[in-house]
Short mmCIF file of C-alpha atoms in Angstrom, two decimals:
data_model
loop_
_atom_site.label_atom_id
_atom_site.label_comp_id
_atom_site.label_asym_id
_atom_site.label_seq_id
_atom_site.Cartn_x
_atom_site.Cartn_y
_atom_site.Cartn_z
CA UNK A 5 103.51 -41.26 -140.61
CA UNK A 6 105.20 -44.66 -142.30
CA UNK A 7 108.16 -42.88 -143.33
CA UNK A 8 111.85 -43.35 -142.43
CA UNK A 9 114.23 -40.25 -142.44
CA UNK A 10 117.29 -41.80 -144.40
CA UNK A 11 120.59 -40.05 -143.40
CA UNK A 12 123.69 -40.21 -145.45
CA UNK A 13 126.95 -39.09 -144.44
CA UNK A 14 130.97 -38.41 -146.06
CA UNK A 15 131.86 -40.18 -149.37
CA UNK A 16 128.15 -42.33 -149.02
CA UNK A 17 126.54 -38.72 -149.18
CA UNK A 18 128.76 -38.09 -151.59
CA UNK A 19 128.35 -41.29 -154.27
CA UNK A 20 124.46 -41.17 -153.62
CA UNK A 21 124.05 -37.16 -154.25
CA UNK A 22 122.17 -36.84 -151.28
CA UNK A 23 122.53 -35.99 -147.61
CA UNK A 24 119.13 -37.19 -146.72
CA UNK A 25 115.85 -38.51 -147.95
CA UNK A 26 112.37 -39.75 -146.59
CA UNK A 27 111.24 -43.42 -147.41
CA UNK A 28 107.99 -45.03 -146.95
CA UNK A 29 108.48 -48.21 -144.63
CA UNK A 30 108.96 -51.07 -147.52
CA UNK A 31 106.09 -53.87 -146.57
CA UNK A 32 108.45 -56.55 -144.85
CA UNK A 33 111.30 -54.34 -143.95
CA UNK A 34 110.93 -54.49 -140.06
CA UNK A 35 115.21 -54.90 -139.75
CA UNK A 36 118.05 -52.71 -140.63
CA UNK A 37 119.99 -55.23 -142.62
CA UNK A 38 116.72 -55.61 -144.77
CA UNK A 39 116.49 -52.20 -145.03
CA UNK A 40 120.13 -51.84 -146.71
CA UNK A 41 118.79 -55.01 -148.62
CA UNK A 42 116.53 -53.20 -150.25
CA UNK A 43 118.33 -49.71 -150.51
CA UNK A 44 120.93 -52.04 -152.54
CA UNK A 45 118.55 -53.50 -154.77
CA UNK A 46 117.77 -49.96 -156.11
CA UNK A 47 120.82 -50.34 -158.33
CA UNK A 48 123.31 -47.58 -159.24
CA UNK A 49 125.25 -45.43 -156.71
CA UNK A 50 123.01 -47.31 -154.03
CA UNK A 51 125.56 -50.18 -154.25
CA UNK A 52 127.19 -48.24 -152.07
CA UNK A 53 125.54 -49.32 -149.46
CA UNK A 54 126.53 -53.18 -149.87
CA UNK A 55 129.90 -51.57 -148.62
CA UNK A 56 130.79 -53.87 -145.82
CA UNK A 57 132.38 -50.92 -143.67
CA UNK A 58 129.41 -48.75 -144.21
CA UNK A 59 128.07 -48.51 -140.96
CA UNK A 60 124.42 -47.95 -139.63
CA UNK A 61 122.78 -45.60 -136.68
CA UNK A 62 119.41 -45.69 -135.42
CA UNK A 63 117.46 -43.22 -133.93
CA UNK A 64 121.25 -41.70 -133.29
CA UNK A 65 122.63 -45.14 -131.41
CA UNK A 66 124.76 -47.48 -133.53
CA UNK A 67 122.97 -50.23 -134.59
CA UNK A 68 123.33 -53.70 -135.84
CA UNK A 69 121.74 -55.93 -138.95
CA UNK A 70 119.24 -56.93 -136.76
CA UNK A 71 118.50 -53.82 -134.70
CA UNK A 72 114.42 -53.08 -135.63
CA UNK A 73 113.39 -50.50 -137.70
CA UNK A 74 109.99 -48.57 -137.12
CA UNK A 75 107.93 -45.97 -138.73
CA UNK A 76 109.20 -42.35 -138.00
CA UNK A 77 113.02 -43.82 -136.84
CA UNK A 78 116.05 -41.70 -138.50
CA UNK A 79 118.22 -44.33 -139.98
CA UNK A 80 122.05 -43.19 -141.02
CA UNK A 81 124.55 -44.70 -143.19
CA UNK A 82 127.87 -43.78 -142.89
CA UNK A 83 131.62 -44.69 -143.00
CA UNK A 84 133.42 -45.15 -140.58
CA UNK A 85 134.24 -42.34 -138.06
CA UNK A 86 137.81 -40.06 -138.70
CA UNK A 87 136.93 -37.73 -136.17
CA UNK A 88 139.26 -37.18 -133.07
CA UNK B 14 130.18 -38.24 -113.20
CA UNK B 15 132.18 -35.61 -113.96
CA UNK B 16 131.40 -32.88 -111.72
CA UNK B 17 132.11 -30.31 -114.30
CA UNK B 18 131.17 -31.57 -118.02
CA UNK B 19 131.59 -29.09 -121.03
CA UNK B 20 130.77 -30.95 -124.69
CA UNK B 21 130.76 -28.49 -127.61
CA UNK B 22 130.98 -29.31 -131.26
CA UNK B 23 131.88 -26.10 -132.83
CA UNK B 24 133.34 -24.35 -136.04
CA UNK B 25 134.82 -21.30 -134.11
CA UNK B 26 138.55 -22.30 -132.59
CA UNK B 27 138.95 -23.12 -128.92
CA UNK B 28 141.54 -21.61 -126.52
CA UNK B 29 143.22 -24.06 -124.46
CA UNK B 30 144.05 -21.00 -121.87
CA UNK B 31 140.34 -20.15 -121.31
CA UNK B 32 139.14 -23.87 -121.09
CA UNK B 33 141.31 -24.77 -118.20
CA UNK B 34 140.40 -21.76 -116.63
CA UNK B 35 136.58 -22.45 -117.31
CA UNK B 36 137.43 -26.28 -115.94
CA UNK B 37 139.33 -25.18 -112.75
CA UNK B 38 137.87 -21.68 -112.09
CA UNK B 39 137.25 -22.09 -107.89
CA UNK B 40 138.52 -25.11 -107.55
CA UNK B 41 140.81 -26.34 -105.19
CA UNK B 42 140.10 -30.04 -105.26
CA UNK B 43 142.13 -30.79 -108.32
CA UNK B 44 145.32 -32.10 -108.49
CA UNK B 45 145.85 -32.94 -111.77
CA UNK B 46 144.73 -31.91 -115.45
CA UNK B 47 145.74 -34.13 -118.28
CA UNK B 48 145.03 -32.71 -121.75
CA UNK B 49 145.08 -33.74 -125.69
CA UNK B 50 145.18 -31.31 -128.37
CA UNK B 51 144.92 -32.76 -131.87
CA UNK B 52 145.97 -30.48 -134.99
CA UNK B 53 145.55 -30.37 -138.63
CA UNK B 54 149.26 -31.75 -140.09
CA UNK B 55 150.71 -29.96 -143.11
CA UNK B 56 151.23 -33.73 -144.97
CA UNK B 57 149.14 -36.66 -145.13
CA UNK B 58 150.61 -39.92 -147.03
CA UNK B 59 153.10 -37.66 -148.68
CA UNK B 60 150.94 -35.15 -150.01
CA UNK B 61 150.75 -31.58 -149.13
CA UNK B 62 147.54 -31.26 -147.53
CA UNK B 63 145.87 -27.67 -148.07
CA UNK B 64 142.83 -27.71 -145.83
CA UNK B 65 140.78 -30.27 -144.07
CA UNK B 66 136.55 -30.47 -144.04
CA UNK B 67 135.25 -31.51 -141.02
CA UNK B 68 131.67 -33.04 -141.80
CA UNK B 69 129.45 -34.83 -138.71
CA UNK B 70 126.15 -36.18 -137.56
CA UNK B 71 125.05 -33.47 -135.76
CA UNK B 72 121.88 -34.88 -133.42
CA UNK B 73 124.00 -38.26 -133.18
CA UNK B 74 126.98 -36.59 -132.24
CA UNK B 75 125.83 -34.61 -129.02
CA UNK B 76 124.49 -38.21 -127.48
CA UNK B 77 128.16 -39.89 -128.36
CA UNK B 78 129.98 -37.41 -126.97
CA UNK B 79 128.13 -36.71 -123.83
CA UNK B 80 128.00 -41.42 -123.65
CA UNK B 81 131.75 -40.76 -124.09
CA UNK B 82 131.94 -38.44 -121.30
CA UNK B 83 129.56 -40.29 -119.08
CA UNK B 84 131.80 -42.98 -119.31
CA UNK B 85 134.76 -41.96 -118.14
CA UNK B 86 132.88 -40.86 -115.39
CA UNK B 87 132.18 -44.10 -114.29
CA UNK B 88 135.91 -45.26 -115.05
CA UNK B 89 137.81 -42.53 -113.25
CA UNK B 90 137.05 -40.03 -110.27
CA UNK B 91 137.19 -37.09 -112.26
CA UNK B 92 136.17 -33.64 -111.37
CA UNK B 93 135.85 -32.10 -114.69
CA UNK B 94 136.13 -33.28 -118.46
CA UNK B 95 135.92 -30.52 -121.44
CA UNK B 96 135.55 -31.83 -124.73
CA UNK B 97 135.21 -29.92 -127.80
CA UNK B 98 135.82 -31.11 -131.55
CA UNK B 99 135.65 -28.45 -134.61
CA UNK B 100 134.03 -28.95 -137.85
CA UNK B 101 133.97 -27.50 -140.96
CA UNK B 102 137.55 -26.11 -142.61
CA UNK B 103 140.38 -26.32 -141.17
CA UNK B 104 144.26 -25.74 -142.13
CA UNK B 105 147.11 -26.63 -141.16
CA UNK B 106 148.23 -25.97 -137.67
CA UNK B 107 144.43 -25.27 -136.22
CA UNK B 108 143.48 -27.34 -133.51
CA UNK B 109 140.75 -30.35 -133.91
CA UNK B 110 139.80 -31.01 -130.45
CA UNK B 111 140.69 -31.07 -127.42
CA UNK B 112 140.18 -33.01 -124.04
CA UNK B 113 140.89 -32.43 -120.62
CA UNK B 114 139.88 -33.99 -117.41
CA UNK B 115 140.63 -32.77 -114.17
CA UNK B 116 141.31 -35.28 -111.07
CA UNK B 117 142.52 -35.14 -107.68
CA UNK B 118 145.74 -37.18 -108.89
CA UNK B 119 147.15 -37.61 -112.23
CA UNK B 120 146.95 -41.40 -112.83
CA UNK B 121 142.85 -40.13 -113.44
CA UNK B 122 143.70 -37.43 -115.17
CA UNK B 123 145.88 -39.17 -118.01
CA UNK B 124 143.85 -42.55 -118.26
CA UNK B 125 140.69 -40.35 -118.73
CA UNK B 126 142.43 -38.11 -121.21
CA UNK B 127 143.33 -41.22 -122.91
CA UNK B 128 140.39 -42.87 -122.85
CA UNK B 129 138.47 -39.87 -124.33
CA UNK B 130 140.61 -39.54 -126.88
CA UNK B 131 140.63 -43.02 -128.27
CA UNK B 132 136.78 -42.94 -128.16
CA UNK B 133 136.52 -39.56 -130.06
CA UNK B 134 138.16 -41.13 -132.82
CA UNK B 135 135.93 -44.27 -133.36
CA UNK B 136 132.76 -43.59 -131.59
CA UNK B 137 131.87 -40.10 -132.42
CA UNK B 138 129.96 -39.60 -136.23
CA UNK B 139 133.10 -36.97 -137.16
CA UNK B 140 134.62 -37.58 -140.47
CA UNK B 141 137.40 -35.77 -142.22
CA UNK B 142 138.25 -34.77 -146.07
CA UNK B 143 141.44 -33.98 -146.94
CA UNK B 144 142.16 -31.61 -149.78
CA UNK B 145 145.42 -31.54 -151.14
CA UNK B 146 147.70 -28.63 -152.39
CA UNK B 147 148.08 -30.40 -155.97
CA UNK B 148 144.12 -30.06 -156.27
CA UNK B 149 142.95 -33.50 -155.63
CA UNK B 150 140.84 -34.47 -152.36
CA UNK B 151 140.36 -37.61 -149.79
CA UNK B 152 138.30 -38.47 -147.99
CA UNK B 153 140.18 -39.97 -144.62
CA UNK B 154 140.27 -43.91 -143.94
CA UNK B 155 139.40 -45.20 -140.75
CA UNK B 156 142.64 -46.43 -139.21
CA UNK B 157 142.59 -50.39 -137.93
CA UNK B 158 144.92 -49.24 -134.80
CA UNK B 159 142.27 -46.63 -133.93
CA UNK B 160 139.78 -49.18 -133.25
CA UNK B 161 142.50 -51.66 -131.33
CA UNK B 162 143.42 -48.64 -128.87
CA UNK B 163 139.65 -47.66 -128.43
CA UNK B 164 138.64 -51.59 -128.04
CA UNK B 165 141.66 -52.40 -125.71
CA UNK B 166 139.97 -49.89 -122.93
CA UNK B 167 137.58 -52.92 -122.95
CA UNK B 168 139.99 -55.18 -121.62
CA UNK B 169 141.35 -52.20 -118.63
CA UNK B 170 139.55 -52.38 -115.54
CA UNK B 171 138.14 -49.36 -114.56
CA UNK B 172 140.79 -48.14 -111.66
CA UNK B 173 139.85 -48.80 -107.82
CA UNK B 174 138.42 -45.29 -106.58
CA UNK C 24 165.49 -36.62 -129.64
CA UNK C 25 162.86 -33.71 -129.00
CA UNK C 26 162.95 -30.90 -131.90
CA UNK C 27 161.96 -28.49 -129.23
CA UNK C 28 162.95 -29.31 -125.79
CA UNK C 29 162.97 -26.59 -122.95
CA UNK C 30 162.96 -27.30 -119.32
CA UNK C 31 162.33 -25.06 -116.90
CA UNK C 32 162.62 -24.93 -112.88
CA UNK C 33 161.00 -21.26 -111.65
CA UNK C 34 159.21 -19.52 -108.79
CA UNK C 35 157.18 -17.86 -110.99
CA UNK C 36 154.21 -19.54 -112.58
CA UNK C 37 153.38 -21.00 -116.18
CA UNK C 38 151.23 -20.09 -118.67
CA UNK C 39 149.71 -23.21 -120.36
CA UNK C 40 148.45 -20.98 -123.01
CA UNK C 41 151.96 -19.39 -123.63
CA UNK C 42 154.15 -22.65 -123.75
CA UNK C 43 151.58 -24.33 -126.26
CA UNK C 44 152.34 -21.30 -128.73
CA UNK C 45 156.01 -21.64 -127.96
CA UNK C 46 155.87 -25.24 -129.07
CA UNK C 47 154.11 -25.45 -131.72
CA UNK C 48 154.52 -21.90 -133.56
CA UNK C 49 155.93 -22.04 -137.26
CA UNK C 50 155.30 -26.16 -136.63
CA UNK C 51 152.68 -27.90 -139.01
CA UNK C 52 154.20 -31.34 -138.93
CA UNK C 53 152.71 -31.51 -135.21
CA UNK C 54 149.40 -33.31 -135.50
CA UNK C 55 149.30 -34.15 -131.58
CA UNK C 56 150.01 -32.30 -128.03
CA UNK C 57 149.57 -34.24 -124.95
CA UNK C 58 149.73 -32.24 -121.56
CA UNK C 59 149.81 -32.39 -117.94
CA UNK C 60 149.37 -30.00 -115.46
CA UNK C 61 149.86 -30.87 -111.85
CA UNK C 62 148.44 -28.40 -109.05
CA UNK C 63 147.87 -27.28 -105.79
CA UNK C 64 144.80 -29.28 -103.68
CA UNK C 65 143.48 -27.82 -100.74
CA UNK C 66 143.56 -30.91 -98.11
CA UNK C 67 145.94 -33.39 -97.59
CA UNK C 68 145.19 -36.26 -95.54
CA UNK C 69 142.40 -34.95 -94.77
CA UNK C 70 143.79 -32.04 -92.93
CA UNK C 71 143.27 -28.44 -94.62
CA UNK C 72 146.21 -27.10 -96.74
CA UNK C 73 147.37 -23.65 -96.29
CA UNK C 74 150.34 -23.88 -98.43
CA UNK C 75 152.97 -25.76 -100.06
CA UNK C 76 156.74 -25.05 -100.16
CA UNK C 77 158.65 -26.59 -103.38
CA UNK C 78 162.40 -27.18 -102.32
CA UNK C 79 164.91 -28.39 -105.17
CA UNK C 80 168.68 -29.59 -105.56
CA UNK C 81 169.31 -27.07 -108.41
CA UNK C 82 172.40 -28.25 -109.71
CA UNK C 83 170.61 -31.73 -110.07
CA UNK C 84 167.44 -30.50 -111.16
CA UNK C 85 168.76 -29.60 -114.46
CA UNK C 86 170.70 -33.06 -115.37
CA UNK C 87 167.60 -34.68 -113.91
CA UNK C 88 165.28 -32.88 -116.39
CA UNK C 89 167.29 -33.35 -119.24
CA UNK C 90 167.93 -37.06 -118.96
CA UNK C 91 164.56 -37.95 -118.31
CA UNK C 92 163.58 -35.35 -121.55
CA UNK C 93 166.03 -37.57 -123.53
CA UNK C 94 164.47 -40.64 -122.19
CA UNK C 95 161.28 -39.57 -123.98
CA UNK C 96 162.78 -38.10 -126.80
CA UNK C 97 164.39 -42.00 -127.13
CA UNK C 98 161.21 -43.74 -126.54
CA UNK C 99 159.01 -41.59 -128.69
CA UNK C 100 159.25 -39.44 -132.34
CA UNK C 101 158.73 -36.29 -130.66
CA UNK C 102 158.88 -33.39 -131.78
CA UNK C 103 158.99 -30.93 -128.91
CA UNK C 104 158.58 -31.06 -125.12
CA UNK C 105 158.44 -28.51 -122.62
CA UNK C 106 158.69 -29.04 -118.64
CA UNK C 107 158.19 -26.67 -116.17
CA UNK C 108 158.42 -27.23 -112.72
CA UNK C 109 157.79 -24.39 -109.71
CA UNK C 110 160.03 -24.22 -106.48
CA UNK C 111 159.03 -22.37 -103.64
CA UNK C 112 155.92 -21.12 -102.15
CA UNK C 113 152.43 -22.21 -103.61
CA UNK C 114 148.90 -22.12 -102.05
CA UNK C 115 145.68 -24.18 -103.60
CA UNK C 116 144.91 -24.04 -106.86
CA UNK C 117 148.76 -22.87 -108.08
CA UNK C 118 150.08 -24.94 -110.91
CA UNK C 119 153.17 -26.79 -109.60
CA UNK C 120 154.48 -28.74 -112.55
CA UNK C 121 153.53 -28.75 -116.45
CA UNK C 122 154.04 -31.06 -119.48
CA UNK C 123 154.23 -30.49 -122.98
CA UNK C 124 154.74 -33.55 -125.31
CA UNK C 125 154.68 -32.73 -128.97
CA UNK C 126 154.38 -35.32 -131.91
CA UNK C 127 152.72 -36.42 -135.22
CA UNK C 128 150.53 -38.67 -133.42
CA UNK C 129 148.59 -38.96 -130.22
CA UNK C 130 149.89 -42.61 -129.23
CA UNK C 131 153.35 -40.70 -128.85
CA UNK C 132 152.22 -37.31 -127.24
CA UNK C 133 150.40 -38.70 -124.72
CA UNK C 134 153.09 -41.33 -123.94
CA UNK C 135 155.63 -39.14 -123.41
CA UNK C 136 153.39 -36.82 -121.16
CA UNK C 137 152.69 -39.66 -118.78
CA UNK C 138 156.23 -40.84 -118.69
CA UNK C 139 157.77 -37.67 -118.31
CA UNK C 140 155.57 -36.97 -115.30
CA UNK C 141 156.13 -40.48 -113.65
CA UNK C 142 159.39 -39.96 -113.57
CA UNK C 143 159.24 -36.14 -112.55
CA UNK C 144 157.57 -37.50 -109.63
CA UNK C 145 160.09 -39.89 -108.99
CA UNK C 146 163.46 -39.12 -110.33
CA UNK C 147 164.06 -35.19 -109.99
CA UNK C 148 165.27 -33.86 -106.72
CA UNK C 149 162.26 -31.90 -105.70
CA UNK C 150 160.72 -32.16 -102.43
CA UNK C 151 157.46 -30.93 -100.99
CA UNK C 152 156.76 -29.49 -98.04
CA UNK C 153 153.22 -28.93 -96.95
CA UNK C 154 151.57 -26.06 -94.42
CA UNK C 155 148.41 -26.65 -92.78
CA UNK C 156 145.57 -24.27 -91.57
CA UNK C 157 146.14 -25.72 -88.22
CA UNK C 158 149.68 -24.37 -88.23
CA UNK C 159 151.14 -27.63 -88.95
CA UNK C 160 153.97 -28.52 -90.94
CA UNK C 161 154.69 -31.67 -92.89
CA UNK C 162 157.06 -33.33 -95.22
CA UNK C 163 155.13 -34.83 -98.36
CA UNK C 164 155.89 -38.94 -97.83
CA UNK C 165 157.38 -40.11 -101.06
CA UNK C 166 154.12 -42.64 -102.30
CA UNK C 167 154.98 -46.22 -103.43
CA UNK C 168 152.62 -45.80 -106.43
CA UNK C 169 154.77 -43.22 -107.83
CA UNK C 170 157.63 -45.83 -107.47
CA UNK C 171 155.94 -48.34 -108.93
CA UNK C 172 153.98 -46.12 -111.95
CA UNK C 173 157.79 -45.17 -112.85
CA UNK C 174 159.11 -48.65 -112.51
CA UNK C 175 156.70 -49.81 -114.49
CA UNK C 176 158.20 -48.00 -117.81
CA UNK C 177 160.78 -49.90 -117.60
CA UNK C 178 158.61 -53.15 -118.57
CA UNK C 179 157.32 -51.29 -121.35
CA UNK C 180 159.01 -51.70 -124.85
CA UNK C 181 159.35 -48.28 -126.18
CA UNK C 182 156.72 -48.36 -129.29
CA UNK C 183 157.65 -49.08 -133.33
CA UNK C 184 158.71 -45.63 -134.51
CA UNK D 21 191.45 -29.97 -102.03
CA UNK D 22 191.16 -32.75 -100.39
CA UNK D 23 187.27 -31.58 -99.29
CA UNK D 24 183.80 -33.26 -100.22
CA UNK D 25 180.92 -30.72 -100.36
CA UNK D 26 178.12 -32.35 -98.84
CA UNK D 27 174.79 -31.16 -99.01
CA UNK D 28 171.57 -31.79 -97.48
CA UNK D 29 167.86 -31.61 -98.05
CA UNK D 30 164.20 -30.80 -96.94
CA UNK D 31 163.98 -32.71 -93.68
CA UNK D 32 167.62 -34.23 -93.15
CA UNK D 33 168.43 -30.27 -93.54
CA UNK D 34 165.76 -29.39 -90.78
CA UNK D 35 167.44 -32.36 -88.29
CA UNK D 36 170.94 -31.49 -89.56
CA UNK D 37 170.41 -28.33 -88.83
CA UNK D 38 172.30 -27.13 -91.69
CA UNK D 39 171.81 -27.49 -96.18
CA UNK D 40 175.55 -28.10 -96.56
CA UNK D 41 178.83 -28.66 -95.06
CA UNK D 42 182.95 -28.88 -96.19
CA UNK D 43 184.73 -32.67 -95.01
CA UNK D 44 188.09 -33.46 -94.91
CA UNK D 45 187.95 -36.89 -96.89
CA UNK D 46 188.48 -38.98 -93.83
CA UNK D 47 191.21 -41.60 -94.04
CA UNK D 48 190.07 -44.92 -95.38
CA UNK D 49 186.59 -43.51 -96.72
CA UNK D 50 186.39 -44.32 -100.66
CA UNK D 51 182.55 -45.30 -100.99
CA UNK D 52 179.17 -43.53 -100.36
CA UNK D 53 178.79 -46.36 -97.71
CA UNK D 54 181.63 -46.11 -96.00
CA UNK D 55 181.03 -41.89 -95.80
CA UNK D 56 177.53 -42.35 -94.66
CA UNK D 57 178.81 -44.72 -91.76
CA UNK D 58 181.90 -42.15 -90.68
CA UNK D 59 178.62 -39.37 -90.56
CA UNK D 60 176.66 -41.34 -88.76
CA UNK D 61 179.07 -42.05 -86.13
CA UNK D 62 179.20 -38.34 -84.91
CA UNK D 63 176.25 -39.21 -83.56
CA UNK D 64 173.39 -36.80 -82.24
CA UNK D 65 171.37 -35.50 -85.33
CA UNK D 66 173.52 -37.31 -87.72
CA UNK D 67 171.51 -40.44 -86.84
CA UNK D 68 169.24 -39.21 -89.20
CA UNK D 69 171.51 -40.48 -91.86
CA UNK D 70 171.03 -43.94 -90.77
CA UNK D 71 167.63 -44.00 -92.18
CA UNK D 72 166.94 -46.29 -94.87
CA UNK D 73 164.82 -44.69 -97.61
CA UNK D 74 167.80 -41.79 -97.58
CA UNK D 75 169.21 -41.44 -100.90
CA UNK D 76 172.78 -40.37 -101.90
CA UNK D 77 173.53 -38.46 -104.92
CA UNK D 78 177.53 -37.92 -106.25
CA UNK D 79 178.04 -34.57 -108.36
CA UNK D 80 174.35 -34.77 -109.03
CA UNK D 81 173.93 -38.32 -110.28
CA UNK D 82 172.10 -41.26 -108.30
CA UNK D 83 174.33 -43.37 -106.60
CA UNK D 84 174.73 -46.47 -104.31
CA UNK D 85 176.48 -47.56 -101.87
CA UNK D 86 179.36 -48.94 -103.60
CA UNK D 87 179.91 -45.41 -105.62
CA UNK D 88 183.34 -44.25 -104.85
CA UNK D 89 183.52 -40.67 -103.74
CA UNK D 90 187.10 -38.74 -103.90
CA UNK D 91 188.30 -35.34 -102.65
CA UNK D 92 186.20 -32.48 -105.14
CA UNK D 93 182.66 -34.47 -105.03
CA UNK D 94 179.26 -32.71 -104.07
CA UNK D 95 177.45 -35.59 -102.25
CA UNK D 96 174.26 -35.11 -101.32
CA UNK D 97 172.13 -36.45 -98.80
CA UNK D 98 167.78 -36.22 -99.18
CA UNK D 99 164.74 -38.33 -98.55
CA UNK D 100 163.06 -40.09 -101.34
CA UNK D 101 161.87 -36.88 -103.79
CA UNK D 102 158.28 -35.69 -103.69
CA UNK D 103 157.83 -33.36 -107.02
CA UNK D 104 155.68 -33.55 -109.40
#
């Protein structure tokens, strides 16, 4: 299945309505910072996401701009962590 | 590794009392148990804070903390580590989390305790809202030292074993 | 100065569970409690332990404690500590000593615990004496480490309060 | 009373054979080193006195060589403590 399983966590989850949604794979979007890139371009309370703290998992591991994304990976945006 | 590891993210409370005896029960190889019990505080920037929500990342959260764990493994000769961390809502005066980690001597027992700690509170998907007495609600900023004291670990050698 | 100071030298032992209420009951500006608890092992230079007898200098165990629980309380905002240490007869797996360090924050708690046991283990008349399953006796050497893990505080600013 | 309690422990009690004796202050004797030398000229077990890593307490502080000690003190005599 092309999808993603989007993941949104704290005041993102919050701002966006939703704790989760699924996402066909945009053609060209094989990265995560082109993922947020096009997240952003939605417009409204996804300009959250152009939040440079906002932080991004993948599959569960931190990841960076450039970590790849793939059909059927669980990407999360979040916060930073206040646990502990 | 930690010969004895215990991770558990949990609403329920913990009791200190029957963790150490879970961590040390038949054990006569430890020396030393260092420990870190974090509570909810009754004020937060001045306001009155009424209760806490404890949200997380639940499949991401079991891999950091058992990483976190695995780590200190490698860094110190431990022979136990118990971590558990609470979500959900919490008031003032209940307990967060709580570390310990067992060692034959106490320099192992501390650092570790330390360590695990300062990792919990940057590399584990927790995050806290604060609701305040006077009605209004926050969500909790990351704090800048938080990430110096986890980062600086970077810069320790792990101990000679 | 600790809110909450008590400091304890008994044969009989401590319960972890029991001193952590006592410390932080009523309390809900405590947001951190770092611990240690230091205990019996079973072998000793590689020889097996059968026992362990805790002798003391009472009169100067008590000025001890409380200058090095001022120390702390002058080096970090705490707001309660609690120090227990046994005397007498112990076999494996007894607790021998146990630290409480209560504050807002964990830099502090945990600070204070491993201060107040470096220089428990270095500046409080105590001395061990250790009983092997060969029928053995020994005195416990005093360990340069300790020396040096106490000495070392002294290099250390005490931290912004 | 011109008497110094002095008091021994863990294995300079064993050797001494005893936790704690009464002195006359002898004549001339006004430091901790100058007691330690008078003890460790009565020779026999007292020799044990002569070892370096002892420590000397003075009513139940640290002390050094140079600490005075006067009729009425507790000194003590120990090895280098072991709690903890």
């Amino acid at each position: 299945m092309a999808e993603l399983h989007v993941l949104y966590f704290a005041w993102l989850r919050e701002r966006l309505g939703r704790a989760e949604e699924a996402l066909a794979l945009p053609a060209g979007v094989t990265t995560v910072a082109a993922l947020r890139q096009h997240l952003i371009a939605r417009g409204d309370a996804y300009a959250a996401l152009a939040e440079p703290t906002v932080r991004v998992a993948v599959n569960q591991a931190m990841a960076g701009p450039a970590t790849r994304v793939a059909p059927g990976d669980e990407i999360a945006f979040f916060p930073p962590v206040t646990g502990g | 590794m930690a010969e004895r590891a215990r991770v558990a993210v949990q609403t329920a409370p913990f009791d200190v009392a029957v963790e150490l005896a879970a961590l040390t029960a038949g054990r006569h190889d430890i020396g030393a148990i260092g420990s870190f019990v974090g509570t909810v505080r009754d004020s937060a920037g001045g306001r009155r804070l009424a209760a806490m929500v404890l949200e997380h990342y639940p499949a991401m959260t079991e891999r950091a903390l058992a990483g976190i764990v695995a780590q200190a493994g490698q860094r110190w000769p431990l022979l136990g580590v118990t971590v558990i961390h609470r979500v959900g809502r919490l008031v003032p005066g209940d307990g967060i989390v709580l570390v310990l980690a067992a060692s034959a001597h106490r320099a192992a027992a501390l650092g570790a305790t330390g360590f695990l700690i300062d990792w919990l509170k940057t590399g584990a998907p927790f995050w806290k809202q604060e609701y305040f007495v006077d009605g209004t609600s926050a969500w909790v900023a990351a704090r800048a030292e938080d990430d110096a004291a986890a980062a600086a670990w970077a810069t320790v050698p792990p101990p000679a074993r």
